[in-house]
Amino acid sequence: MRRLLFCANWKMHLGPDEARDFARRFRERYTPTEDREAWFFPCAVSVEATAAAFGGLTGARVGVQDVHWEPKGAFTGAVSVPLAKSAGASAALVGHSERRHGFGETDEQTGRKVRAVLSGAMTPVLCVGETLEERERGETAAVVKRQLGAGLKGLLAAELDRVVIAYEPVWAIGTGRNATPGDAAGVHSAIRTELRTRGAGVTRILYGGSVNSGNVAALLAEPELDGVLVGGASLDPAGWAEIVATAAV
Ligand code: PGA
């Protein structure tokens, strides 16, 4: 059975009280079903409150938006895998385009982070995607392949199956422009081929970039999409409950 994964990336929004309020409102509107999961990525200070507020909800998990590869030490402002786990996180975004392009995160660092997250028995959600200039130069496939190569470096086949990939074209994030379902499916299929050549069995591949309640059904109608990673449209509990309840056609 295809088990859809809906990831909410709250970015730099929703403090602990707001996260608790969100969870209460979401739970009032959402009936969990076995065919889907809803994962929440709050800012670090809200992880513990979010994990507590979604406790016991079938298919719900909480993750961090970024993680350091070292387990502890003098890394001001960073959160390690053990710290994230102790606050209730069981997943971590790695290499989100805002980390890559806004904070200078390198391909090599994404690989270290993925390996640290797996060693800590958490689930990495490795984000890949091309910029508009790269797309216009016809480099989408090459960029995504390079990012996968670095992010998944050194992983065994069994570890690859524990990684979730999120394809998020940078030009579609927060812009209101989303890839067409066909465009997204084409890149997903290329990602799947690349993962298989590395020995992966089944890997979940999400699409992200301006997903909302108006376009999510058409995107998920593509069998290549195993779910979505959503920023802006995940901040409203009623709207997000509607998106998570979307039927896969
Ligand atoms: P968006 O963000 O849905 O607001 O475009 C997606 C993301 O950055 O993960």
PDB file of C-alpha atoms and ligand atoms in Angstrom:
ATOM      1  CA  MET A   1       0.000   0.000   0.000  1.00  0.00           C
ATOM      2  CA  ARG A   2       1.228   3.498  -0.843  1.00  0.00           C
ATOM      3  CA  ARG A   3       1.521   5.307   2.474  1.00  0.00           C
ATOM      4  CA  LEU A   4       1.424   9.037   1.855  1.00  0.00           C
ATOM      5  CA  LEU A   5       3.680  11.304   3.885  1.00  0.00           C
ATOM      6  CA  PHE A   6       2.680  14.902   4.582  1.00  0.00           C
ATOM      7  CA  CYS A   7       5.491  16.977   6.090  1.00  0.00           C
ATOM      8  CA  ALA A   8       4.841  20.418   7.574  1.00  0.00           C
ATOM      9  CA  ASN A   9       7.896  22.686   7.609  1.00  0.00           C
ATOM     10  CA  TRP A  10       6.970  25.500   9.967  1.00  0.00           C
ATOM     11  CA  LYS A  11      10.278  27.337   9.344  1.00  0.00           C
ATOM     12  CA  MET A  12      10.756  30.292  11.737  1.00  0.00           C
ATOM     13  CA  HIS A  13       7.135  30.375  12.911  1.00  0.00           C
ATOM     14  CA  LEU A  14       5.047  29.018  15.810  1.00  0.00           C
ATOM     15  CA  GLY A  15       6.544  29.185  19.298  1.00  0.00           C
ATOM     16  CA  PRO A  16       5.621  26.552  21.921  1.00  0.00           C
ATOM     17  CA  ASP A  17       2.214  28.035  22.825  1.00  0.00           C
ATOM     18  CA  GLU A  18       1.275  28.505  19.173  1.00  0.00           C
ATOM     19  CA  ALA A  19       2.421  24.970  18.374  1.00  0.00           C
ATOM     20  CA  ARG A  20       0.221  23.541  21.162  1.00  0.00           C
ATOM     21  CA  ASP A  21      -2.712  25.603  19.914  1.00  0.00           C
ATOM     22  CA  PHE A  22      -2.067  24.402  16.342  1.00  0.00           C
ATOM     23  CA  ALA A  23      -2.018  20.761  17.493  1.00  0.00           C
ATOM     24  CA  ARG A  24      -5.299  21.153  19.391  1.00  0.00           C
ATOM     25  CA  ARG A  25      -7.054  22.688  16.390  1.00  0.00           C
ATOM     26  CA  PHE A  26      -5.549  20.204  13.949  1.00  0.00           C
ATOM     27  CA  ARG A  27      -6.571  17.212  16.081  1.00  0.00           C
ATOM     28  CA  GLU A  28     -10.149  18.532  16.240  1.00  0.00           C
ATOM     29  CA  ARG A  29     -10.331  18.437  12.452  1.00  0.00           C
ATOM     30  CA  TYR A  30      -8.227  15.466  11.453  1.00  0.00           C
ATOM     31  CA  THR A  31      -9.092  11.774  11.639  1.00  0.00           C
ATOM     32  CA  PRO A  32      -5.963   9.639  11.226  1.00  0.00           C
ATOM     33  CA  THR A  33      -6.019   6.789   8.729  1.00  0.00           C
ATOM     34  CA  GLU A  34      -3.511   3.990   8.162  1.00  0.00           C
ATOM     35  CA  ASP A  35      -2.694   5.122   4.619  1.00  0.00           C
ATOM     36  CA  ARG A  36      -0.962   8.373   5.593  1.00  0.00           C
ATOM     37  CA  GLU A  37       1.411  10.024   8.023  1.00  0.00           C
ATOM     38  CA  ALA A  38       1.729  13.645   9.144  1.00  0.00           C
ATOM     39  CA  TRP A  39       5.156  14.818  10.287  1.00  0.00           C
ATOM     40  CA  PHE A  40       5.751  18.239  11.816  1.00  0.00           C
ATOM     41  CA  PHE A  41       9.001  20.207  11.688  1.00  0.00           C
ATOM     42  CA  PRO A  42       8.731  23.090  14.167  1.00  0.00           C
ATOM     43  CA  CYS A  43      11.554  25.476  15.083  1.00  0.00           C
ATOM     44  CA  ALA A  44      13.907  23.970  17.670  1.00  0.00           C
ATOM     45  CA  VAL A  45      12.380  25.731  20.691  1.00  0.00           C
ATOM     46  CA  SER A  46       8.959  24.252  19.887  1.00  0.00           C
ATOM     47  CA  VAL A  47      10.003  20.632  19.301  1.00  0.00           C
ATOM     48  CA  GLU A  48       9.253  19.438  22.822  1.00  0.00           C
ATOM     49  CA  ALA A  49       5.846  21.154  23.002  1.00  0.00           C
ATOM     50  CA  THR A  50       4.913  19.894  19.527  1.00  0.00           C
ATOM     51  CA  ALA A  51       5.952  16.314  20.287  1.00  0.00           C
ATOM     52  CA  ALA A  52       3.901  16.337  23.496  1.00  0.00           C
ATOM     53  CA  ALA A  53       0.890  17.902  21.787  1.00  0.00           C
ATOM     54  CA  PHE A  54       0.808  15.295  19.003  1.00  0.00           C
ATOM     55  CA  GLY A  55       1.563  12.380  21.361  1.00  0.00           C
ATOM     56  CA  GLY A  56      -0.546   9.316  20.616  1.00  0.00           C
ATOM     57  CA  LEU A  57      -1.824  10.564  17.242  1.00  0.00           C
ATOM     58  CA  THR A  58      -1.447   7.706  14.724  1.00  0.00           C
ATOM     59  CA  GLY A  59       1.032   8.520  11.976  1.00  0.00           C
ATOM     60  CA  ALA A  60       2.235  11.767  13.579  1.00  0.00           C
ATOM     61  CA  ARG A  61       5.945  12.423  14.124  1.00  0.00           C
ATOM     62  CA  VAL A  62       7.983  15.475  14.977  1.00  0.00           C
ATOM     63  CA  GLY A  63      11.343  16.477  13.540  1.00  0.00           C
ATOM     64  CA  VAL A  64      13.894  19.267  13.560  1.00  0.00           C
ATOM     65  CA  GLN A  65      14.556  21.592  10.622  1.00  0.00           C
ATOM     66  CA  ASP A  66      18.317  21.195  10.753  1.00  0.00           C
ATOM     67  CA  VAL A  67      20.857  19.285  12.786  1.00  0.00           C
ATOM     68  CA  HIS A  68      24.596  19.336  13.469  1.00  0.00           C
ATOM     69  CA  TRP A  69      26.645  16.242  12.654  1.00  0.00           C
ATOM     70  CA  GLU A  70      28.562  16.287  15.950  1.00  0.00           C
ATOM     71  CA  PRO A  71      26.791  14.796  18.979  1.00  0.00           C
ATOM     72  CA  LYS A  72      27.875  17.635  21.293  1.00  0.00           C
ATOM     73  CA  GLY A  73      30.403  20.429  21.686  1.00  0.00           C
ATOM     74  CA  ALA A  74      31.143  24.095  21.148  1.00  0.00           C
ATOM     75  CA  PHE A  75      28.746  24.792  18.256  1.00  0.00           C
ATOM     76  CA  THR A  76      26.796  27.858  19.323  1.00  0.00           C
ATOM     77  CA  GLY A  77      23.253  27.893  18.024  1.00  0.00           C
ATOM     78  CA  ALA A  78      23.289  24.324  16.697  1.00  0.00           C
ATOM     79  CA  VAL A  79      21.198  21.313  17.705  1.00  0.00           C
ATOM     80  CA  SER A  80      22.655  17.798  17.735  1.00  0.00           C
ATOM     81  CA  VAL A  81      20.909  14.507  17.012  1.00  0.00           C
ATOM     82  CA  PRO A  82      20.911  13.430  20.706  1.00  0.00           C
ATOM     83  CA  LEU A  83      19.536  16.841  21.776  1.00  0.00           C
ATOM     84  CA  ALA A  84      16.798  16.691  19.134  1.00  0.00           C
ATOM     85  CA  LYS A  85      15.877  13.172  20.220  1.00  0.00           C
ATOM     86  CA  SER A  86      15.740  14.107  23.866  1.00  0.00           C
ATOM     87  CA  ALA A  87      13.188  16.809  22.976  1.00  0.00           C
ATOM     88  CA  GLY A  88      10.995  14.257  21.156  1.00  0.00           C
ATOM     89  CA  ALA A  89      12.186  14.514  17.537  1.00  0.00           C
ATOM     90  CA  SER A  90      12.502  11.372  15.440  1.00  0.00           C
ATOM     91  CA  ALA A  91      13.266  12.982  12.053  1.00  0.00           C
ATOM     92  CA  ALA A  92      15.383  15.834  10.676  1.00  0.00           C
ATOM     93  CA  LEU A  93      15.304  17.916   7.520  1.00  0.00           C
ATOM     94  CA  VAL A  94      18.746  18.017   5.918  1.00  0.00           C
ATOM     95  CA  GLY A  95      19.896  20.388   3.202  1.00  0.00           C
ATOM     96  CA  HIS A  96      16.732  22.446   2.912  1.00  0.00           C
ATOM     97  CA  SER A  97      17.344  25.045   0.216  1.00  0.00           C
ATOM     98  CA  GLU A  98      17.089  27.846   2.782  1.00  0.00           C
ATOM     99  CA  ARG A  99      19.985  26.219   4.677  1.00  0.00           C
ATOM    100  CA  ARG A 100      21.956  25.691   1.479  1.00  0.00           C
ATOM    101  CA  HIS A 101      21.359  29.090  -0.086  1.00  0.00           C
ATOM    102  CA  GLY A 102      20.744  31.295   2.969  1.00  0.00           C
ATOM    103  CA  PHE A 103      23.312  29.800   5.371  1.00  0.00           C
ATOM    104  CA  GLY A 104      25.947  28.447   3.000  1.00  0.00           C
ATOM    105  CA  GLU A 105      25.428  24.774   3.822  1.00  0.00           C
ATOM    106  CA  THR A 106      27.581  22.662   1.522  1.00  0.00           C
ATOM    107  CA  ASP A 107      26.854  19.363  -0.218  1.00  0.00           C
ATOM    108  CA  GLU A 108      29.550  17.773   1.922  1.00  0.00           C
ATOM    109  CA  GLN A 109      27.879  18.961   5.145  1.00  0.00           C
ATOM    110  CA  THR A 110      24.554  17.442   4.076  1.00  0.00           C
ATOM    111  CA  GLY A 111      26.285  14.057   3.839  1.00  0.00           C
ATOM    112  CA  ARG A 112      27.686  14.375   7.356  1.00  0.00           C
ATOM    113  CA  LYS A 113      24.265  15.351   8.666  1.00  0.00           C
ATOM    114  CA  VAL A 114      22.470  12.451   6.961  1.00  0.00           C
ATOM    115  CA  ARG A 115      24.997   9.990   8.418  1.00  0.00           C
ATOM    116  CA  ALA A 116      24.642  11.518  11.905  1.00  0.00           C
ATOM    117  CA  VAL A 117      20.846  11.356  11.764  1.00  0.00           C
ATOM    118  CA  LEU A 118      20.909   7.703  10.677  1.00  0.00           C
ATOM    119  CA  SER A 119      23.462   6.807  13.367  1.00  0.00           C
ATOM    120  CA  GLY A 120      21.104   8.310  15.912  1.00  0.00           C
ATOM    121  CA  ALA A 121      18.259   6.087  14.635  1.00  0.00           C
ATOM    122  CA  MET A 122      16.306   9.095  13.369  1.00  0.00           C
ATOM    123  CA  THR A 123      14.929   9.601   9.852  1.00  0.00           C
ATOM    124  CA  PRO A 124      16.679  12.110   7.572  1.00  0.00           C
ATOM    125  CA  VAL A 125      14.576  13.975   5.026  1.00  0.00           C
ATOM    126  CA  LEU A 126      17.222  15.025   2.487  1.00  0.00           C
ATOM    127  CA  CYS A 127      16.079  18.010   0.420  1.00  0.00           C
ATOM    128  CA  VAL A 128      17.390  18.459  -3.115  1.00  0.00           C
ATOM    129  CA  GLY A 129      16.453  20.789  -5.930  1.00  0.00           C
ATOM    130  CA  GLU A 130      17.747  23.141  -8.588  1.00  0.00           C
ATOM    131  CA  THR A 131      17.646  26.941  -8.776  1.00  0.00           C
ATOM    132  CA  LEU A 132      15.837  28.735 -11.588  1.00  0.00           C
ATOM    133  CA  GLU A 133      19.135  29.509 -13.353  1.00  0.00           C
ATOM    134  CA  GLU A 134      20.169  25.872 -13.149  1.00  0.00           C
ATOM    135  CA  ARG A 135      16.803  24.772 -14.515  1.00  0.00           C
ATOM    136  CA  GLU A 136      17.023  27.246 -17.390  1.00  0.00           C
ATOM    137  CA  ARG A 137      20.497  25.958 -18.241  1.00  0.00           C
ATOM    138  CA  GLY A 138      19.061  22.419 -18.395  1.00  0.00           C
ATOM    139  CA  GLU A 139      21.044  21.305 -15.350  1.00  0.00           C
ATOM    140  CA  THR A 140      18.209  19.984 -13.158  1.00  0.00           C
ATOM    141  CA  ALA A 141      19.172  16.308 -13.446  1.00  0.00           C
ATOM    142  CA  ALA A 142      22.880  16.992 -12.920  1.00  0.00           C
ATOM    143  CA  VAL A 143      22.299  19.208  -9.858  1.00  0.00           C
ATOM    144  CA  VAL A 144      19.944  16.729  -8.210  1.00  0.00           C
ATOM    145  CA  LYS A 145      22.346  13.874  -8.924  1.00  0.00           C
ATOM    146  CA  ARG A 146      25.250  15.823  -7.409  1.00  0.00           C
ATOM    147  CA  GLN A 147      23.220  16.663  -4.286  1.00  0.00           C
ATOM    148  CA  LEU A 148      22.139  13.019  -3.905  1.00  0.00           C
ATOM    149  CA  GLY A 149      25.714  11.833  -4.395  1.00  0.00           C
ATOM    150  CA  ALA A 150      27.003  14.052  -1.589  1.00  0.00           C
ATOM    151  CA  GLY A 151      24.031  13.664   0.725  1.00  0.00           C
ATOM    152  CA  LEU A 152      23.968   9.870   0.501  1.00  0.00           C
ATOM    153  CA  LYS A 153      27.724   9.314   0.354  1.00  0.00           C
ATOM    154  CA  GLY A 154      28.926   6.180   2.086  1.00  0.00           C
ATOM    155  CA  LEU A 155      25.481   4.800   2.937  1.00  0.00           C
ATOM    156  CA  LEU A 156      24.742   1.088   2.753  1.00  0.00           C
ATOM    157  CA  ALA A 157      21.705  -0.088   0.770  1.00  0.00           C
ATOM    158  CA  ALA A 158      19.756  -0.781   3.971  1.00  0.00           C
ATOM    159  CA  GLU A 159      20.489   2.757   5.192  1.00  0.00           C
ATOM    160  CA  LEU A 160      19.340   4.275   1.893  1.00  0.00           C
ATOM    161  CA  ASP A 161      15.891   2.810   2.483  1.00  0.00           C
ATOM    162  CA  ARG A 162      15.646   4.767   5.736  1.00  0.00           C
ATOM    163  CA  VAL A 163      16.197   8.127   4.011  1.00  0.00           C
ATOM    164  CA  VAL A 164      13.267  10.185   2.750  1.00  0.00           C
ATOM    165  CA  ILE A 165      14.074  12.430  -0.228  1.00  0.00           C
ATOM    166  CA  ALA A 166      12.256  15.730  -0.783  1.00  0.00           C
ATOM    167  CA  TYR A 167      12.529  17.200  -4.272  1.00  0.00           C
ATOM    168  CA  GLU A 168      12.037  20.932  -3.860  1.00  0.00           C
ATOM    169  CA  PRO A 169      12.911  23.097  -6.863  1.00  0.00           C
ATOM    170  CA  VAL A 170      14.263  26.298  -5.314  1.00  0.00           C
ATOM    171  CA  TRP A 171      12.256  28.495  -7.709  1.00  0.00           C
ATOM    172  CA  ALA A 172       9.030  26.943  -6.408  1.00  0.00           C
ATOM    173  CA  ILE A 173       9.611  27.479  -2.684  1.00  0.00           C
ATOM    174  CA  GLY A 174       7.496  30.252  -1.218  1.00  0.00           C
ATOM    175  CA  THR A 175       6.949  31.776  -4.658  1.00  0.00           C
ATOM    176  CA  GLY A 176       3.475  30.541  -5.540  1.00  0.00           C
ATOM    177  CA  ARG A 177       4.981  28.816  -8.605  1.00  0.00           C
ATOM    178  CA  ASN A 178       4.884  25.069  -8.339  1.00  0.00           C
ATOM    179  CA  ALA A 179       6.241  22.461 -10.702  1.00  0.00           C
ATOM    180  CA  THR A 180       3.552  20.772 -12.776  1.00  0.00           C
ATOM    181  CA  PRO A 181       2.704  17.264 -11.560  1.00  0.00           C
ATOM    182  CA  GLY A 182       4.343  15.908 -14.729  1.00  0.00           C
ATOM    183  CA  ASP A 183       7.567  17.909 -14.206  1.00  0.00           C
ATOM    184  CA  ALA A 184       7.790  16.782 -10.593  1.00  0.00           C
ATOM    185  CA  ALA A 185       7.121  13.156 -11.534  1.00  0.00           C
ATOM    186  CA  GLY A 186       9.893  13.276 -14.155  1.00  0.00           C
ATOM    187  CA  VAL A 187      12.477  14.395 -11.606  1.00  0.00           C
ATOM    188  CA  HIS A 188      11.157  11.900  -9.022  1.00  0.00           C
ATOM    189  CA  SER A 189      11.578   9.103 -11.492  1.00  0.00           C
ATOM    190  CA  ALA A 190      15.189  10.183 -12.184  1.00  0.00           C
ATOM    191  CA  ILE A 191      15.837  10.290  -8.412  1.00  0.00           C
ATOM    192  CA  ARG A 192      14.377   6.795  -8.010  1.00  0.00           C
ATOM    193  CA  THR A 193      16.596   5.463 -10.784  1.00  0.00           C
ATOM    194  CA  GLU A 194      19.653   7.047  -9.167  1.00  0.00           C
ATOM    195  CA  LEU A 195      18.749   5.532  -5.781  1.00  0.00           C
ATOM    196  CA  ARG A 196      18.233   2.086  -7.303  1.00  0.00           C
ATOM    197  CA  THR A 197      21.667   2.202  -8.917  1.00  0.00           C
ATOM    198  CA  ARG A 198      23.001   2.825  -5.403  1.00  0.00           C
ATOM    199  CA  GLY A 199      21.221  -0.297  -4.151  1.00  0.00           C
ATOM    200  CA  ALA A 200      18.141   1.259  -2.573  1.00  0.00           C
ATOM    201  CA  GLY A 201      14.922  -0.755  -2.481  1.00  0.00           C
ATOM    202  CA  VAL A 202      11.954   1.448  -1.720  1.00  0.00           C
ATOM    203  CA  THR A 203      12.613   5.107  -0.962  1.00  0.00           C
ATOM    204  CA  ARG A 204       9.922   7.639  -0.261  1.00  0.00           C
ATOM    205  CA  ILE A 205      10.215  10.751  -2.430  1.00  0.00           C
ATOM    206  CA  LEU A 206       8.240  13.883  -1.561  1.00  0.00           C
ATOM    207  CA  TYR A 207       7.604  16.989  -3.646  1.00  0.00           C
ATOM    208  CA  GLY A 208       7.812  20.464  -2.118  1.00  0.00           C
ATOM    209  CA  GLY A 209       7.404  24.033  -3.331  1.00  0.00           C
ATOM    210  CA  SER A 210       4.194  26.086  -3.110  1.00  0.00           C
ATOM    211  CA  VAL A 211       1.994  23.074  -2.399  1.00  0.00           C
ATOM    212  CA  ASN A 212      -1.461  24.116  -1.188  1.00  0.00           C
ATOM    213  CA  SER A 213      -5.012  22.789  -0.848  1.00  0.00           C
ATOM    214  CA  GLY A 214      -5.707  23.775  -4.462  1.00  0.00           C
ATOM    215  CA  ASN A 215      -2.885  21.823  -6.117  1.00  0.00           C
ATOM    216  CA  VAL A 216      -2.105  18.955  -3.724  1.00  0.00           C
ATOM    217  CA  ALA A 217      -4.619  16.487  -5.187  1.00  0.00           C
ATOM    218  CA  ALA A 218      -3.283  16.917  -8.733  1.00  0.00           C
ATOM    219  CA  LEU A 219       0.293  16.460  -7.496  1.00  0.00           C
ATOM    220  CA  LEU A 220      -0.523  13.332  -5.502  1.00  0.00           C
ATOM    221  CA  ALA A 221      -2.377  11.889  -8.494  1.00  0.00           C
ATOM    222  CA  GLU A 222       1.128  11.208  -9.833  1.00  0.00           C
ATOM    223  CA  PRO A 223       2.106   7.788  -8.479  1.00  0.00           C
ATOM    224  CA  GLU A 224       5.751   8.952  -8.416  1.00  0.00           C
ATOM    225  CA  LEU A 225       4.943  11.308  -5.524  1.00  0.00           C
ATOM    226  CA  ASP A 226       4.892   9.626  -2.115  1.00  0.00           C
ATOM    227  CA  GLY A 227       3.865  12.796  -0.339  1.00  0.00           C
ATOM    228  CA  VAL A 228       4.595  16.480   0.046  1.00  0.00           C
ATOM    229  CA  LEU A 229       6.776  18.848   2.090  1.00  0.00           C
ATOM    230  CA  VAL A 230       4.848  22.045   2.733  1.00  0.00           C
ATOM    231  CA  GLY A 231       5.865  25.409   4.200  1.00  0.00           C
ATOM    232  CA  GLY A 232       3.382  28.274   3.996  1.00  0.00           C
ATOM    233  CA  ALA A 233       0.229  26.178   3.638  1.00  0.00           C
ATOM    234  CA  SER A 234       1.126  24.096   6.709  1.00  0.00           C
ATOM    235  CA  LEU A 235       0.799  27.009   9.120  1.00  0.00           C
ATOM    236  CA  ASP A 236      -2.987  27.033   9.300  1.00  0.00           C
ATOM    237  CA  PRO A 237      -4.354  24.028  11.250  1.00  0.00           C
ATOM    238  CA  ALA A 238      -7.648  23.801   9.352  1.00  0.00           C
ATOM    239  CA  GLY A 239      -5.974  24.147   5.954  1.00  0.00           C
ATOM    240  CA  TRP A 240      -3.278  21.665   6.893  1.00  0.00           C
ATOM    241  CA  ALA A 241      -5.858  19.138   8.151  1.00  0.00           C
ATOM    242  CA  GLU A 242      -7.589  19.468   4.775  1.00  0.00           C
ATOM    243  CA  ILE A 243      -4.310  18.913   2.895  1.00  0.00           C
ATOM    244  CA  VAL A 244      -3.368  15.852   4.966  1.00  0.00           C
ATOM    245  CA  ALA A 245      -6.825  14.375   4.368  1.00  0.00           C
ATOM    246  CA  THR A 246      -6.442  14.762   0.578  1.00  0.00           C
ATOM    247  CA  ALA A 247      -7.264  11.544  -1.210  1.00  0.00           C
ATOM    248  CA  ALA A 248      -4.567  10.061  -3.390  1.00  0.00           C
ATOM    249  CA  VAL A 249      -6.300   9.560  -6.707  1.00  0.00           C
TER     250      VAL A 249
HETATM  251  P1  PGA B   1       6.458  26.466   0.597  1.00  0.00           P
HETATM  252  O1  PGA B   1       7.807  25.891   1.291  1.00  0.00           O
HETATM  253  O2  PGA B   1       5.425  25.370   0.695  1.00  0.00           O
HETATM  254  O3  PGA B   1       6.100  27.673   1.418  1.00  0.00           O
HETATM  255  O4  PGA B   1       6.803  26.785  -0.805  1.00  0.00           O
HETATM  256  C1  PGA B   1       8.194  24.560   1.089  1.00  0.00           C
HETATM  257  C2  PGA B   1       9.482  24.308   1.818  1.00  0.00           C
HETATM  258  O5  PGA B   1      10.316  25.209   1.910  1.00  0.00           O
HETATM  259  O6  PGA B   1       9.720  23.203   2.336  1.00  0.00           O
END
